[in-house]
Amino acid sequence: MNHLPTFDDVVAASKRLEGHARRTPVMTSRTVDEALETQIFFKCENLQRTGAFKFRGAFNTLSRFSPEQKNAGVVAFSSGNHAQAIALSARLLGIPATIVMPEDAPGAKVTATRAYGAHVVMYDRYTEDREGIGRALAEQHGLTLVPPYDHPDVICGQGTAAMELFEEVGSLDALFVCLGGGGLLSGSALVARAMSPDCRVYGVEPEAGNDGQQSFRSGRIVHIDTPRTIADGAQTQHLGRITFPIIQRDVDDILTASDNELVACMSFMAERMKLVAEPTGCLGFAAARQMAAEFRGKRVGVIVSGGNVDMARFAELLTS
């Protein structure tokens, strides 16, 4: 696929995922709606297979491998959610998997990745280049490298989460989506423009790592050092060559949320909605709260991207 992916490609991905990815629930909270005077629909990808939306893009991509690629194997780099998604998808499809993960990745994510049968290679995210390590392993062993976001099939798989949301609740006035490298955001934007053209689409990234916001406002991809934030799923250093032009064209703005705001959202979702969301998974909700006055009386979608967080770390964040 040499062109930018389209909504039709997302539709095709949804068909490949039938019977494999979960159609996750859309939840509402009367407490949230009354407090914000806004009707908010939470797409709960924390209840997806492997605990995050990443399974969608991983399975869609690996299911399109040639027999030669399947026999040789796949390599991916990830802080955890893409790692687990590739590992499980590879096991389901009979493909050997090697995953490059940071030494400080949440223990639960590392354990799950290994449990799915993948070989894990560790690295230091602050001193080593995960992309370089992944490319080297691919070249040395004849593996196919599947990046966590900058790949057409990954983007289209991720977009199916937003597609299901619009199918279930209809048009929206705004959609808030977490932003790391841009796979979920760009896929969601493709869907929003096709299914709810007047919907405003917002990407949300950690305050400490606003490379996407800088890129969006400067018109060029900005590279930053690995940000220090509790949102480990969004500790990316730059947007992708495929995700960026889609975001430029189809997204209305890029917002940020502080770690304290993410903890507040995690606490609320656990106490009032009985949902476990990881910090990255709360980025969209945090921004929706910030923008509540602008969307008073409107219909707003929030994608809760994942729920993979160590329980000890979860308790520590909520009680600190």
PDB file of N, CA, C and O in Angstrom, residues 19 59 116 152 197 205 291:
ATOM      1  N   GLY A  19     -14.599 -11.948  14.420  1.00  0.00           N
ATOM      2  CA  GLY A  19     -14.352 -13.234  15.052  1.00  0.00           C
ATOM      3  C   GLY A  19     -13.014 -13.330  15.755  1.00  0.00           C
ATOM      4  O   GLY A  19     -12.702 -14.367  16.358  1.00  0.00           O
ATOM      5  N   PHE A  59      -3.273  -7.727  14.583  1.00  0.00           N
ATOM      6  CA  PHE A  59      -3.870  -8.881  13.894  1.00  0.00           C
ATOM      7  C   PHE A  59      -4.144  -8.544  12.434  1.00  0.00           C
ATOM      8  O   PHE A  59      -3.906  -9.383  11.542  1.00  0.00           O
ATOM      9  N   TYR A 116       2.530 -15.135  25.859  1.00  0.00           N
ATOM     10  CA  TYR A 116       1.941 -15.381  24.535  1.00  0.00           C
ATOM     11  C   TYR A 116       2.921 -16.098  23.609  1.00  0.00           C
ATOM     12  O   TYR A 116       2.576 -16.422  22.471  1.00  0.00           O
ATOM     13  N   PRO A 152       0.429   1.256   7.301  1.00  0.00           N
ATOM     14  CA  PRO A 152      -0.964   1.377   6.841  1.00  0.00           C
ATOM     15  C   PRO A 152      -1.910   0.350   7.450  1.00  0.00           C
ATOM     16  O   PRO A 152      -3.035   0.691   7.834  1.00  0.00           O
ATOM     17  N   PRO A 197     -18.843  13.645   9.580  1.00  0.00           N
ATOM     18  CA  PRO A 197     -17.976  14.682   9.004  1.00  0.00           C
ATOM     19  C   PRO A 197     -17.836  15.957   9.823  1.00  0.00           C
ATOM     20  O   PRO A 197     -16.800  16.626   9.756  1.00  0.00           O
ATOM     21  N   GLU A 205      -1.973  14.061  24.108  1.00  0.00           N
ATOM     22  CA  GLU A 205      -0.709  13.444  24.508  1.00  0.00           C
ATOM     23  C   GLU A 205      -0.262  13.965  25.866  1.00  0.00           C
ATOM     24  O   GLU A 205      -0.818  14.948  26.378  1.00  0.00           O
ATOM     25  N   MET A 291     -12.191  20.442  28.089  1.00  0.00           N
ATOM     26  CA  MET A 291     -12.970  21.113  27.042  1.00  0.00           C
ATOM     27  C   MET A 291     -14.479  21.072  27.301  1.00  0.00           C
ATOM     28  O   MET A 291     -15.276  21.393  26.414  1.00  0.00           O
TER      29      MET A 291
END
